[in-house]
PDB file of C-alpha atoms in Angstrom:
ATOM      1  CA  MET U1414      46.122 -15.172   8.443  1.00 68.00           C
ATOM      2  CA  ALA U1415      45.238 -11.521   9.172  1.00 73.00           C
ATOM      3  CA  THR U1416      48.906  -9.935  11.444  1.00 80.00           C
ATOM      4  CA  ILE U1417      47.948  -6.514  13.053  1.00 81.00           C
ATOM      5  CA  GLU U1418      50.815  -4.954  14.853  1.00 86.00           C
ATOM      6  CA  HIS U1419      50.966  -2.325  17.407  1.00 86.00           C
ATOM      7  CA  SER U1420      53.085  -0.287  19.136  1.00 91.00           C
ATOM      8  CA  GLU U1421      53.860   2.619  22.114  1.00 91.00           C
ATOM      9  CA  ILE U1422      56.361   3.688  24.260  1.00 94.00           C
ATOM     10  CA  ILE U1423      55.849   3.158  28.240  1.00 94.00           C
ATOM     11  CA  LYS U1424      57.897   5.554  29.965  1.00 94.00           C
ATOM     12  CA  ALA U1425      58.643   2.098  32.969  1.00 94.00           C
ATOM     13  CA  SER U1426      61.876  -0.421  32.897  1.00 96.00           C
ATOM     14  CA  PRO U1427      61.008  -3.497  30.383  1.00 97.00           C
ATOM     15  CA  GLU U1428      61.248  -5.609  33.383  1.00 97.00           C
ATOM     16  CA  ARG U1429      58.418  -3.017  35.463  1.00 95.00           C
ATOM     17  CA  VAL U1430      56.482  -3.499  32.120  1.00 95.00           C
ATOM     18  CA  PHE U1431      56.736  -7.494  31.716  1.00 97.00           C
ATOM     19  CA  ASP U1432      55.842  -8.023  34.541  1.00 95.00           C
ATOM     20  CA  LEU U1433      52.493  -6.628  34.381  1.00 92.00           C
ATOM     21  CA  LEU U1434      51.777  -8.266  31.091  1.00 93.00           C
ATOM     22  CA  ARG U1435      52.826 -11.725  32.271  1.00 95.00           C
ATOM     23  CA  ARG U1436      49.697 -11.492  34.594  1.00 93.00           C
ATOM     24  CA  VAL U1437      47.732 -12.676  31.829  1.00 93.00           C
ATOM     25  CA  GLU U1438      44.651 -12.953  33.775  1.00 92.00           C
ATOM     26  CA  ASP U1439      44.831  -8.917  35.250  1.00 91.00           C
ATOM     27  CA  PHE U1440      44.413  -7.565  30.987  1.00 88.00           C
ATOM     28  CA  ALA U1441      40.638  -7.289  31.968  1.00 88.00           C
ATOM     29  CA  ASP U1442      41.592  -4.677  34.797  1.00 90.00           C
ATOM     30  CA  TYR U1443      42.961  -3.306  31.108  1.00 88.00           C
ATOM     31  CA  SER U1444      40.317  -2.484  28.843  1.00 86.00           C
ATOM     32  CA  ASP U1445      36.402  -2.066  28.389  1.00 85.00           C
ATOM     33  CA  LEU U1446      36.629  -4.697  25.842  1.00 85.00           C
ATOM     34  CA  ILE U1447      37.712  -7.804  28.236  1.00 89.00           C
ATOM     35  CA  HIS U1448      35.251  -9.087  30.293  1.00 91.00           C
ATOM     36  CA  SER U1449      37.315 -11.636  32.319  1.00 95.00           C
ATOM     37  CA  ILE U1450      40.385 -13.811  32.042  1.00 95.00           C
ATOM     38  CA  ASP U1451      40.116 -17.577  33.692  1.00 96.00           C
ATOM     39  CA  SER U1452      43.553 -18.902  34.038  1.00 96.00           C
ATOM     40  CA  LEU U1453      43.005 -22.712  33.673  1.00 96.00           C
ATOM     41  CA  GLY U1454      46.267 -23.809  34.917  1.00 96.00           C
ATOM     42  CA  GLU U1455      50.121 -24.193  32.926  1.00 95.00           C
ATOM     43  CA  ASN U1456      50.187 -21.010  31.386  1.00 96.00           C
ATOM     44  CA  ARG U1457      46.869 -21.879  29.838  1.00 97.00           C
ATOM     45  CA  TYR U1458      43.833 -18.931  29.849  1.00 96.00           C
ATOM     46  CA  ARG U1459      39.796 -18.879  28.781  1.00 94.00           C
ATOM     47  CA  TRP U1460      39.034 -15.308  27.619  1.00 89.00           C
ATOM     48  CA  HIS U1461      35.959 -13.730  27.083  1.00 91.00           C
ATOM     49  CA  VAL U1462      35.476 -10.627  25.468  1.00 86.00           C
ATOM     50  CA  ARG U1463      32.754  -8.426  23.306  1.00 83.00           C
ATOM     51  CA  ALA U1464      33.932  -6.876  20.311  1.00 74.00           C
ATOM     52  CA  VAL U1465      32.133  -6.224  17.368  1.00 70.00           C
ATOM     53  CA  GLY U1466      28.193  -6.858  18.707  1.00 79.00           C
ATOM     54  CA  MET U1467      29.885 -10.555  19.794  1.00 79.00           C
ATOM     55  CA  ASP U1468      30.754 -12.684  22.375  1.00 88.00           C
ATOM     56  CA  TRP U1469      33.443 -14.791  21.925  1.00 82.00           C
ATOM     57  CA  ALA U1470      35.748 -17.301  23.797  1.00 85.00           C
ATOM     58  CA  PHE U1471      39.252 -18.677  23.206  1.00 87.00           C
ATOM     59  CA  ASP U1472      40.994 -20.352  25.288  1.00 93.00           C
ATOM     60  CA  VAL U1473      44.862 -19.459  24.606  1.00 94.00           C
ATOM     61  CA  ALA U1474      48.931 -20.727  26.543  1.00 97.00           C
ATOM     62  CA  VAL U1475      51.483 -18.829  26.994  1.00 98.00           C
ATOM     63  CA  THR U1476      54.184 -20.025  24.223  1.00 98.00           C
ATOM     64  CA  GLU U1477      56.772 -18.296  24.841  1.00 98.00           C
ATOM     65  CA  ILE U1478      58.119 -16.549  28.023  1.00 97.00           C
ATOM     66  CA  GLU U1479      61.379 -14.676  28.288  1.00 98.00           C
ATOM     67  CA  PRO U1480      61.667 -12.087  30.688  1.00 98.00           C
ATOM     68  CA  PRO U1481      61.774  -9.031  30.065  1.00 98.00           C
ATOM     69  CA  HIS U1482      61.531  -9.237  26.292  1.00 98.00           C
ATOM     70  CA  VAL U1483      59.449 -11.638  24.898  1.00 98.00           C
ATOM     71  CA  LEU U1484      55.682 -12.891  26.310  1.00 97.00           C
ATOM     72  CA  ALA U1485      53.526 -15.440  23.226  1.00 98.00           C
ATOM     73  CA  TRP U1486      50.435 -16.954  23.003  1.00 96.00           C
ATOM     74  CA  GLU U1487      48.309 -18.557  20.353  1.00 96.00           C
ATOM     75  CA  SER U1488      44.621 -20.154  20.469  1.00 92.00           C
ATOM     76  CA  LEU U1489      44.011 -23.398  21.130  1.00 93.00           C
ATOM     77  CA  GLU U1490      40.425 -23.602  21.285  1.00 81.00           C
ATOM     78  CA  GLY U1491      37.931 -20.413  18.985  1.00 71.00           C
ATOM     79  CA  VAL U1492      39.085 -17.537  17.580  1.00 70.00           C
ATOM     80  CA  LYS U1493      42.816 -19.201  15.747  1.00 80.00           C
ATOM     81  CA  ASN U1494      45.291 -16.511  17.214  1.00 85.00           C
ATOM     82  CA  GLN U1495      48.602 -16.057  18.185  1.00 93.00           C
ATOM     83  CA  GLY U1496      50.225 -13.005  19.458  1.00 93.00           C
ATOM     84  CA  ARG U1497      53.360 -11.176  20.491  1.00 96.00           C
ATOM     85  CA  TYR U1498      54.838  -8.916  22.891  1.00 96.00           C
ATOM     86  CA  GLN U1499      58.483  -7.338  22.305  1.00 98.00           C
ATOM     87  CA  LEU U1500      60.006  -5.440  24.483  1.00 98.00           C
ATOM     88  CA  ARG U1501      62.755  -3.585  23.644  1.00 98.00           C
ATOM     89  CA  GLU U1502      64.554  -0.942  26.325  1.00 98.00           C
ATOM     90  CA  VAL U1503      64.763   2.942  24.781  1.00 98.00           C
ATOM     91  CA  PRO U1504      65.898   6.378  25.854  1.00 98.00           C
ATOM     92  CA  GLU U1505      62.262   7.006  26.770  1.00 96.00           C
ATOM     93  CA  GLY U1506      61.276   4.297  28.997  1.00 96.00           C
ATOM     94  CA  THR U1507      60.033   0.642  26.935  1.00 97.00           C
ATOM     95  CA  GLU U1508      58.458   0.279  23.512  1.00 97.00           C
ATOM     96  CA  VAL U1509      56.277  -2.569  23.852  1.00 95.00           C
ATOM     97  CA  ALA U1510      55.298  -3.668  19.998  1.00 95.00           C
ATOM     98  CA  LEU U1511      51.920  -6.373  19.547  1.00 91.00           C
ATOM     99  CA  THR U1512      51.886  -8.347  16.882  1.00 92.00           C
ATOM    100  CA  LEU U1513      48.210 -10.113  16.241  1.00 86.00           C
ATOM    101  CA  GLN U1514      47.340 -12.546  13.892  1.00 86.00           C
ATOM    102  CA  TYR U1515      44.210 -13.947  12.978  1.00 79.00           C
ATOM    103  CA  ASP U1516      42.482 -16.233  11.205  1.00 76.00           C
ATOM    104  CA  ILE U1517      38.595 -16.515  11.375  1.00 68.00           C
ATOM    105  CA  ARG U1518      36.936 -19.558   8.861  1.00 69.00           C
ATOM    106  CA  ASN U1519      33.313 -17.759   8.100  1.00 65.00           C
ATOM    107  CA  ARG U1520      33.992 -15.488   5.296  1.00 68.00           C
ATOM    108  CA  LEU U1521      30.509 -13.217   6.216  1.00 65.00           C
ATOM    109  CA  MET U1522      32.006 -13.102   9.716  1.00 63.00           C
ATOM    110  CA  GLU U1523      35.587 -12.271   8.576  1.00 63.00           C
ATOM    111  CA  LYS U1524      34.219  -9.513   6.214  1.00 64.00           C
ATOM    112  CA  ALA U1525      33.113  -7.595   9.754  1.00 62.00           C
ATOM    113  CA  VAL U1526      35.815  -8.105  11.276  1.00 62.00           C
ATOM    114  CA  ASN U1527      38.448  -7.970   9.423  1.00 63.00           C
ATOM    115  CA  LYS U1528      37.588  -3.978   9.017  1.00 65.00           C
ATOM    116  CA  ALA U1529      36.256  -4.072  13.043  1.00 59.00           C
ATOM    117  CA  ALA U1530      39.821  -5.540  13.677  1.00 59.00           C
ATOM    118  CA  LYS U1531      42.933  -2.920  12.600  1.00 62.00           C
ATOM    119  CA  PRO U1532      41.083  -0.197  14.403  1.00 66.00           C
ATOM    120  CA  LEU U1533      39.744  -2.078  17.064  1.00 65.00           C
ATOM    121  CA  VAL U1534      42.988  -4.397  18.269  1.00 68.00           C
ATOM    122  CA  GLY U1535      44.823  -0.863  18.521  1.00 69.00           C
ATOM    123  CA  LYS U1536      42.408   0.388  20.475  1.00 73.00           C
ATOM    124  CA  VAL U1537      42.866  -2.657  22.743  1.00 75.00           C
ATOM    125  CA  SER U1538      45.980  -2.577  22.200  1.00 77.00           C
ATOM    126  CA  ARG U1539      46.319   1.260  23.371  1.00 79.00           C
ATOM    127  CA  GLN U1540      44.100   1.228  26.129  1.00 80.00           C
ATOM    128  CA  ILE U1541      45.823  -1.790  27.788  1.00 82.00           C
ATOM    129  CA  LEU U1542      49.415   0.279  27.329  1.00 81.00           C
ATOM    130  CA  GLU U1543      48.076   2.941  28.788  1.00 84.00           C
ATOM    131  CA  ARG U1544      46.336   1.413  31.916  1.00 84.00           C
ATOM    132  CA  VAL U1545      49.754  -0.326  32.127  1.00 86.00           C
ATOM    133  CA  GLU U1546      51.928   2.695  32.385  1.00 85.00           C
ATOM    134  CA  SER U1547      48.874   4.866  34.805  1.00 89.00           C
ATOM    135  CA  ARG U1548      49.326   1.423  36.810  1.00 86.00           C
ATOM    136  CA  LEU U1549      52.888   1.977  36.997  1.00 85.00           C
ATOM    137  CA  ASN U1550      53.466   5.351  37.183  1.00 84.00           C
ATOM    138  CA  GLY U1551      50.126   5.660  39.555  1.00 77.00           C
TER     139      GLY U1551
END
């Protein structure tokens, strides 16, 4: 599995940041690449994403919830992936660290995705965290 990591500091308390990140359906409001997220019940969601010129859909389950420090998930169908937000209080507010792992079984597609994935995930992560911070401080 390929791993991508990104962290950012948000000027708000971990509790306030976690409360927004916990609302998984709202992630579509935080990134232009996420078209929609449907709740399937029981902490399960279907994500609809447009990336590298393709539409992607995958189902995920939230696997770990430890307010206000950890929110983790893994895919159930579609693109095999798992991710984790780790929140830590710092003097400036909250450091939010994202770790995302994914596995694409088609070699040709994997090459294209790997080339684009790190900058793409970094962009999406920055966009999400900037919009979360904007919502918290706006």
